[in-house]
Coordinates of C-alpha atoms in Angstrom, one line a residue:
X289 CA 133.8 60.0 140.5
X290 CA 134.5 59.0 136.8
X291 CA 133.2 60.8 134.1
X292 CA 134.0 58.4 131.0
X293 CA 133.7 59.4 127.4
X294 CA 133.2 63.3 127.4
X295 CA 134.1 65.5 124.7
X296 CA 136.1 68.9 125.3
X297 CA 135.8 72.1 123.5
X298 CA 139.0 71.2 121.4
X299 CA 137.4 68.2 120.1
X300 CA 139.3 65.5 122.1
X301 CA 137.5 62.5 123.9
X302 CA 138.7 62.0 127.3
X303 CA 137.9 60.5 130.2
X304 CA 138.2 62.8 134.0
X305 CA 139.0 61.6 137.6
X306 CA 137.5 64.0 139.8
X307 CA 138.4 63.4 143.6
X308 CA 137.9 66.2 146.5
X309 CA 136.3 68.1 144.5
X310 CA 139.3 68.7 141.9
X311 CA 140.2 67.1 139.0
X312 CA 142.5 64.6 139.7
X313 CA 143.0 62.8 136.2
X314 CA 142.5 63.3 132.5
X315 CA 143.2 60.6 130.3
X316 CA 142.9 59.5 126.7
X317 CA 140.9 55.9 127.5
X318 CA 138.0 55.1 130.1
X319 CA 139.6 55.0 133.6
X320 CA 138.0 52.3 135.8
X321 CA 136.5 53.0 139.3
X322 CA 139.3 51.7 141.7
X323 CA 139.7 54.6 144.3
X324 CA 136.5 56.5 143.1
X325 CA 133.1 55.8 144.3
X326 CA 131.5 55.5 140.9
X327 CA 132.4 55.8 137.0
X328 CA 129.4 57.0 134.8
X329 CA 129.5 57.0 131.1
X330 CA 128.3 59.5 128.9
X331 CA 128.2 61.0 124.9
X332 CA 128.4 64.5 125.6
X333 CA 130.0 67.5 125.3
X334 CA 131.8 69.0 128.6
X335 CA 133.6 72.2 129.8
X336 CA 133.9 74.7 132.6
X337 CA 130.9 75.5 134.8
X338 CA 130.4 79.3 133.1
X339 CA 131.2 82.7 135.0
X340 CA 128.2 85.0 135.5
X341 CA 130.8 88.1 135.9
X342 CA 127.5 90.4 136.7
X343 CA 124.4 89.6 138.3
X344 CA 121.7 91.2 140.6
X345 CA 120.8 87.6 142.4
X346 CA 118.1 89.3 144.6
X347 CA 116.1 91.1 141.3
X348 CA 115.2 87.8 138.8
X349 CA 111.9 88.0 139.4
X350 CA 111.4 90.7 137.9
X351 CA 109.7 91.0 134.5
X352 CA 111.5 93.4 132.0
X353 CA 110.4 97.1 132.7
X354 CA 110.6 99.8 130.3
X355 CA 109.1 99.7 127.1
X356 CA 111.4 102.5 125.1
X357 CA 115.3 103.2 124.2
X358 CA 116.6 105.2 127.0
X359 CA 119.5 107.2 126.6
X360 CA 120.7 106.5 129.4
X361 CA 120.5 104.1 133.0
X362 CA 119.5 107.1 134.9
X363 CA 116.7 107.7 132.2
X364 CA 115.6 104.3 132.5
X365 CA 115.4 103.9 136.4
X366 CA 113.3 107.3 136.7
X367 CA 110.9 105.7 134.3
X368 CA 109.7 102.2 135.7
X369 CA 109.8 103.8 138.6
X370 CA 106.8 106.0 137.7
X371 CA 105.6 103.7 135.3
X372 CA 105.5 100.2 136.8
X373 CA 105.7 101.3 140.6
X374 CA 103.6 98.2 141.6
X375 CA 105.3 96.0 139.5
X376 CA 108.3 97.1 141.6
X377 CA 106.9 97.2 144.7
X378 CA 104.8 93.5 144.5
X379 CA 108.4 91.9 144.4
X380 CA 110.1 93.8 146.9
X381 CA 107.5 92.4 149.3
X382 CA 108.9 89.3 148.7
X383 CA 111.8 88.6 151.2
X384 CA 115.5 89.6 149.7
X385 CA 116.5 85.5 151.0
X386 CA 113.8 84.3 149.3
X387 CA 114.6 86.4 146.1
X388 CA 118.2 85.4 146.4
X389 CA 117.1 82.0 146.3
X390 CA 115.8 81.9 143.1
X391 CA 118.6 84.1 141.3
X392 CA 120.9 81.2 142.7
X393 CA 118.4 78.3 141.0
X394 CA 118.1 80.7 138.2
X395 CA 121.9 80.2 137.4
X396 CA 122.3 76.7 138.3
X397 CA 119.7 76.2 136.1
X398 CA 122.0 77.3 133.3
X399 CA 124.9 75.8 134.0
X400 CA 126.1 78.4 135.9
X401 CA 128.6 77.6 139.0
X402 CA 130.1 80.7 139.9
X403 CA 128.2 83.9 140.1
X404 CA 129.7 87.8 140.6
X405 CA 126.8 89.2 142.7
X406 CA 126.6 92.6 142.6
X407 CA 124.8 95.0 145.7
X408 CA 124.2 93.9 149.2
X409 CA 126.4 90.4 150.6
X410 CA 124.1 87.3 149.9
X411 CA 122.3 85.8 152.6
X412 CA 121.0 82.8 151.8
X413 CA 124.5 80.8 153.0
X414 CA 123.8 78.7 149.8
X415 CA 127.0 76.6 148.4
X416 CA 124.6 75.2 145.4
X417 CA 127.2 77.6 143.4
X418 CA 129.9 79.7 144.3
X419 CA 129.2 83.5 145.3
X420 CA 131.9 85.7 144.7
X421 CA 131.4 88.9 146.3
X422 CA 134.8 89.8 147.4
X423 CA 134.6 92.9 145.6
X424 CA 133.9 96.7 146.6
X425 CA 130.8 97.1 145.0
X426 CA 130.0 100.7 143.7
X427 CA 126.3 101.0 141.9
X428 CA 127.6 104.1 139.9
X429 CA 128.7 107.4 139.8
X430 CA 125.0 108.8 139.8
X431 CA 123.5 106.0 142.0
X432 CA 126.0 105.7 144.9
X433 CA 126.1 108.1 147.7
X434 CA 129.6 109.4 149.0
X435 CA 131.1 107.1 145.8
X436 CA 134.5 109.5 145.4
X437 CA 135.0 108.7 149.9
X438 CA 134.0 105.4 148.8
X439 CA 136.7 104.8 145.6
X440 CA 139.2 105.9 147.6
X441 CA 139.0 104.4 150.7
X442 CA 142.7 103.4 151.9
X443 CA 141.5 100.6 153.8
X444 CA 140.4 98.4 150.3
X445 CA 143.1 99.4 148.1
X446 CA 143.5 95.6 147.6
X447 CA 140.1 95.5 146.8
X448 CA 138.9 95.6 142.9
X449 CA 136.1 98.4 142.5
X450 CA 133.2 96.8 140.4
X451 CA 130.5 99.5 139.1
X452 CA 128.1 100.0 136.9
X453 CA 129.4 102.9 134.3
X454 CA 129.0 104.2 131.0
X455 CA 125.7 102.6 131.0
X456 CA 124.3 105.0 128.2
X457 CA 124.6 106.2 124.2
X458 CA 124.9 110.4 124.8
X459 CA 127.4 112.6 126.0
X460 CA 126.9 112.3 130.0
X461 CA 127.5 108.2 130.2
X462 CA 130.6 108.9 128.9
X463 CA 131.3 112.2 130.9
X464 CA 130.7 109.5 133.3
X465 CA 133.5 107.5 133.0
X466 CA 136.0 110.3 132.6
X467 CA 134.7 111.4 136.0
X468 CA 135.3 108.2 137.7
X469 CA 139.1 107.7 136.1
X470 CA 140.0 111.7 136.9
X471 CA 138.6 110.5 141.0
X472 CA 140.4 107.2 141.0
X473 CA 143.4 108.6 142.7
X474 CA 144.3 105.7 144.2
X475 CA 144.7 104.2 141.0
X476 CA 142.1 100.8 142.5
X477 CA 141.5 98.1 140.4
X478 CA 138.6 99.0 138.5
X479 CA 136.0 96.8 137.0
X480 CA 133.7 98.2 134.9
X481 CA 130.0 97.1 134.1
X482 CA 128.0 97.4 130.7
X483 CA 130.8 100.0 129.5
X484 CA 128.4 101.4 126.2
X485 CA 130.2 104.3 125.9
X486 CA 133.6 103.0 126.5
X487 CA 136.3 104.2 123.8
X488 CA 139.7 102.7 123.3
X489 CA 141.5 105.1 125.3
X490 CA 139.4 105.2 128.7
X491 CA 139.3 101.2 128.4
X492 CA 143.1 101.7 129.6
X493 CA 142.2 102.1 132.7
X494 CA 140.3 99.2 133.6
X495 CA 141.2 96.2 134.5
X496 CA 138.2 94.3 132.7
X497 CA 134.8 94.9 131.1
X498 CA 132.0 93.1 132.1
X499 CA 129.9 93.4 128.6
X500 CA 126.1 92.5 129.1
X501 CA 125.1 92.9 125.3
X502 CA 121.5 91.4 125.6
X503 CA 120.8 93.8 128.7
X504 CA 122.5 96.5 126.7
X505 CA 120.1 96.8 123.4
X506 CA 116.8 96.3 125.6
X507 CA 118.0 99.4 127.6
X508 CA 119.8 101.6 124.8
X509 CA 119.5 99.9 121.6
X510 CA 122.8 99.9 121.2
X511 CA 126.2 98.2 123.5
X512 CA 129.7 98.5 124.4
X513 CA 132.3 98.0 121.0
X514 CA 134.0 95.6 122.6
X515 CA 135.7 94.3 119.5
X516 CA 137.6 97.8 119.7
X517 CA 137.7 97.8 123.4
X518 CA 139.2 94.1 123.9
X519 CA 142.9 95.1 122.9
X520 CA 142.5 97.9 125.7
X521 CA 141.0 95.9 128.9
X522 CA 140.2 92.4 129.3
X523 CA 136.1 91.5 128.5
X524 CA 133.9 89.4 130.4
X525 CA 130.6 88.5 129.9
X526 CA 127.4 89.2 132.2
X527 CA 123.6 89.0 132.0
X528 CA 122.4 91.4 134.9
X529 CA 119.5 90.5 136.1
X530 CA 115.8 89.6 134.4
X531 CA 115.0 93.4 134.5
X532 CA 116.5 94.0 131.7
X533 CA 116.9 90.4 129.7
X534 CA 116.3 87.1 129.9
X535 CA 116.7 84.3 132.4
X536 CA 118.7 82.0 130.3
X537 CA 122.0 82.8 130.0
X538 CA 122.8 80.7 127.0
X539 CA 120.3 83.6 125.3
X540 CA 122.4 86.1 126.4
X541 CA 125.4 84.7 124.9
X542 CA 123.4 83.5 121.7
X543 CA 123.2 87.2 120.7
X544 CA 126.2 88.2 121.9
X545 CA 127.7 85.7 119.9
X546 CA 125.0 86.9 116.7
X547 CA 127.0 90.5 117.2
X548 CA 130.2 89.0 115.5
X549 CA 132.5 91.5 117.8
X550 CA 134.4 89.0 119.6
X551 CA 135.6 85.5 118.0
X552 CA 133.9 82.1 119.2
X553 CA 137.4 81.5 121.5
X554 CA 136.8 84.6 122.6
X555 CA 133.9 84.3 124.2
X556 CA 134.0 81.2 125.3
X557 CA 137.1 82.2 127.2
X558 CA 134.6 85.6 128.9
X559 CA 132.6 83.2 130.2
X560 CA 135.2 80.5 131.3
X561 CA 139.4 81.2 132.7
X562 CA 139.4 84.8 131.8
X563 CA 136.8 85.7 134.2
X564 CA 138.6 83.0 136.8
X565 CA 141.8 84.9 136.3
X566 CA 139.9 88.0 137.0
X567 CA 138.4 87.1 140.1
X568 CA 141.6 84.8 141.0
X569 CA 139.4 81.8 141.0
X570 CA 140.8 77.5 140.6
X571 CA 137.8 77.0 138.2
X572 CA 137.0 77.9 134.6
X573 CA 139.6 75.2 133.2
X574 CA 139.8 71.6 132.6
X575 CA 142.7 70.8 133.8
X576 CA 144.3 68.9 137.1
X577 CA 144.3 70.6 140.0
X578 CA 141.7 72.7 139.2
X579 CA 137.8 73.0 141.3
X580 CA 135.5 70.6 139.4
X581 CA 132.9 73.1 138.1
X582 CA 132.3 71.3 134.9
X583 CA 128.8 71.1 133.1
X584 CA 128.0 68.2 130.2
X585 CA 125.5 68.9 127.7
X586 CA 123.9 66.6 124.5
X587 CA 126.6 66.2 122.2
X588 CA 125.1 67.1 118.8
X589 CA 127.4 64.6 116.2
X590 CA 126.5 66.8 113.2
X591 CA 127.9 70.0 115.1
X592 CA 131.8 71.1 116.0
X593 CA 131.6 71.4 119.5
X594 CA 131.8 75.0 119.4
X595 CA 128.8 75.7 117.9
X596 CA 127.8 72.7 120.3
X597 CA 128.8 75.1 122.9
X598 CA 126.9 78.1 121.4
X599 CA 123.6 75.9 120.5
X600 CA 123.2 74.9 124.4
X601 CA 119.8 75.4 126.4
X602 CA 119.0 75.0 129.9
X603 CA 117.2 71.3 128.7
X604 CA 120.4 70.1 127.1
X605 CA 122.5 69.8 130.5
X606 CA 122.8 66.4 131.2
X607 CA 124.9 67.2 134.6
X608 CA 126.4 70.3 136.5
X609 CA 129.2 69.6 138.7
X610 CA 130.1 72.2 141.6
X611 CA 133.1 72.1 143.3
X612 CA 133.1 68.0 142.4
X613 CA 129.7 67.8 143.6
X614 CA 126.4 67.2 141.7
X615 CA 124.1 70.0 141.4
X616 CA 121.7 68.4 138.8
X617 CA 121.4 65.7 136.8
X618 CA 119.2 65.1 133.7
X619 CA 116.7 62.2 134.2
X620 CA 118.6 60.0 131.4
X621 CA 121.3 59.3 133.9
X622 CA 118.9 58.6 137.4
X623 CA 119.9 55.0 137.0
X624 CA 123.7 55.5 137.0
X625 CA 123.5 58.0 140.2
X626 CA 123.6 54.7 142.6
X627 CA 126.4 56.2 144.9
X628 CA 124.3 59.9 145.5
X629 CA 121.3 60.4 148.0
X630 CA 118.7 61.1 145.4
X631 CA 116.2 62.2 148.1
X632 CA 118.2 65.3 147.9
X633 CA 117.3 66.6 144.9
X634 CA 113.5 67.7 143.1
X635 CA 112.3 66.9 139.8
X636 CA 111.9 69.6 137.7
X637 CA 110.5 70.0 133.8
X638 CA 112.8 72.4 131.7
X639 CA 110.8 72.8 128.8
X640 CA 109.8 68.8 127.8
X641 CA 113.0 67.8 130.1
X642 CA 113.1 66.4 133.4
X643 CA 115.8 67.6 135.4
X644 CA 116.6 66.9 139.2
X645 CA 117.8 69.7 140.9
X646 CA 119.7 69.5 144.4
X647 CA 117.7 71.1 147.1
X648 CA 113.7 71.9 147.1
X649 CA 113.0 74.5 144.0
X650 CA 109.2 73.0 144.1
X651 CA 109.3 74.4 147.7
X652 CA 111.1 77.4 147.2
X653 CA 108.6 78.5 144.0
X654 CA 105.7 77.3 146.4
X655 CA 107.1 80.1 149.2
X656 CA 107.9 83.0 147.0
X657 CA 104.0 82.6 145.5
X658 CA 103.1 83.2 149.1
X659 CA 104.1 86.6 149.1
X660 CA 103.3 87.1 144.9
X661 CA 100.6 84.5 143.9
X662 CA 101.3 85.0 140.3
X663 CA 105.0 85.1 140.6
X664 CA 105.9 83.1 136.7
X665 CA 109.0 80.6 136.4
X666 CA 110.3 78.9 133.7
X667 CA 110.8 75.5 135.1
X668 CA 107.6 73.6 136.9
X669 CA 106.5 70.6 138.6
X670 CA 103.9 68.6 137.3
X671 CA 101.8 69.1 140.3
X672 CA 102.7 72.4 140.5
X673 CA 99.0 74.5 140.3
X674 CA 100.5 77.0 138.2
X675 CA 102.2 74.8 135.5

């Protein structure tokens, strides 16, 4: 496939060869179709499918619980659970595949094509996006039985350590994460998650930070400094789960951007080849050779395509590419898909835009109300009962 007449983040109109699922050529002037099944034109702005370095795929359909600045995660999960108990336990009857499901769509949705999922190993054998899970997962220090065993378990030295820490504003999150660096005696790879009370000098010892601002001030009101931090570890971006923020991910960096600490670049890199250098991924660049995850949005012509970039919402993507193949497609390009079997994808309304989205999300939302009848999205199908 051709993608003529896309705009990348450094301004430059080009025109990519994607072949195998890589990107086989990048050139200056439309390239014609020759060895490629179909060349599609477009005025858009394009880049790297984004990085989701943290998410709980098996908890976004949740509402947000808690309705109060906690001083800490361990303050926060005693109280929904007294407080919204059958909030908790309505979704939880709804199968973990079927929940999985969704966090998946939720992503895709977004432009998402690669996803860190932290807890339990997916299920759902879904290549929509890519799941990267090759990670020991610790919760945190409070929440993880036998962690210290756990950390320093021989057998995954090779392993990076991923875990939720510091996740608080007084004295114990940080006690926290002194008590995890004085147990890491194996000296593992550590990735930490949220990070608030993070200082300079205990950044040194991990490898990266996985900031989740938006999650952060619902929780605490307040979230990791990472413009201090950043010179210490490398930072990369994260939305948890709907919990404790929104579904749209574009939201999520629209106020982390709004906090000033990191430059535009910066960010944009979080979200793009720092985290694929992280995770020692072949995605997160434009560039040959590397996994086609690339996602083209509405180029705004009165915009530099940075703020282009930042300005994004799920109902801009015109097209998200995974792995060189489509995932969704806005409706304004149906007539150029000739060489795709439509029947494989559903029509969807994102806001007052009509998306279609590989695999059956009409069906999907249909089964998950079986089990929670007034389970909410924010996409719908005209027919669905509920839109």
């Amino acid at each position: 496939m051709i993608l003529n007449n896309v705009q990348l983040i450094n301004g430059q109109t080009v025109s990519i060869r994607v072949k195998e699922g890589k990107i086989a050529a990048i050139s200056d002037v439309p390239l014609a179709a020759r060895d490629c099944p179909q060349a599609m034109f477009f005025n858009g702005l394009i880049f790297p499918g984004l990085i989701n370095s943290h998410d709980h795929l098996d908890f976004n359909l949740f509402p947000k619980l808690g309705t109060q600045k906690y001083a800490n995660y361990t303050e926060w999960g005693r109280h929904i659970h007294q407080a919204y108990a059958e909030e908790i336990a309505a979704v939880q009857k709804i199968p973990q595949y079927l929940r999985e499901k969704w966090g998946i769509y939720k992503n895709l949705l977004c432009g998402v094509t690669t996803v860190v999922n932290h807890g339990e190993h997916q299920i759902t054998g879904d290549k929509l996006l890519s799941i990267f899970e090759a990670t020991q997962d610790l919760h945190s220090v409070h929440f993880e039985p036998h962690w210290k065993r756990r950390l320093n378990n021989p057998l995954k030295m090779l392993v990076p350590v991923a875990i939720h820490t510091g996740e608080g504003t007084d004295t114990a999150a940080r006690h926290e994460v002194e008590q995890l660096i004085s147990w890491n005696l194996l000296h593992r790879k550590l990735i930490g998650i949220h990070g608030v009370a993070l200082t300079p000098t205990l950044a040194k010892s991990f490898a990266a930070l996985v900031w989740c601002p938006q999650s952060n001030y619902f929780l605490l009101g307040a979230t990791a400094p990472v413009q201090h931090l950043k010179k210490h570890t490398r930072i990369l971006f994260g939305t948890d789960s709907t919990l404790t923020g929104d579904w749209d991910i574009w939201a999520h960096v629209r106020t982390a951007r709004g906090t000033g600490m990191l430059k535009d670049e910066e960010l944009y890199d979080a979200l793009t080849h720092k985290a694929a250098e992280t995770w020692r991924l072949n995605c997160g660049r434009i560039a040959l050779g590397w996994d086609a995850d690339l996602v083209i949005v509405k180029a705004r012509p009165d915009s530099a395509p940075l703020d282009n970039f930042y300005g994004t919402k799920p109902e801009d993507i015109l097209m998200v590419m995974h792995k060189g193949s489509i995932r969704l497609f806005d409706q304004s390009l149906y007539h150029q898909l000739t060489d795709i079997s439509r029947n494989e994808f559903g029509k969807l309304y994102v806001a007052s835009s009509i998306k279609y989205v590989q695999g059956d999300v009409q069906g999907l939302m249909a089964e998950i109300r079986q089990y929670k009848a007034d389970a909410q999205f924010p996409v719908y199908h005209p027919s669905d009962p509920a839109a």
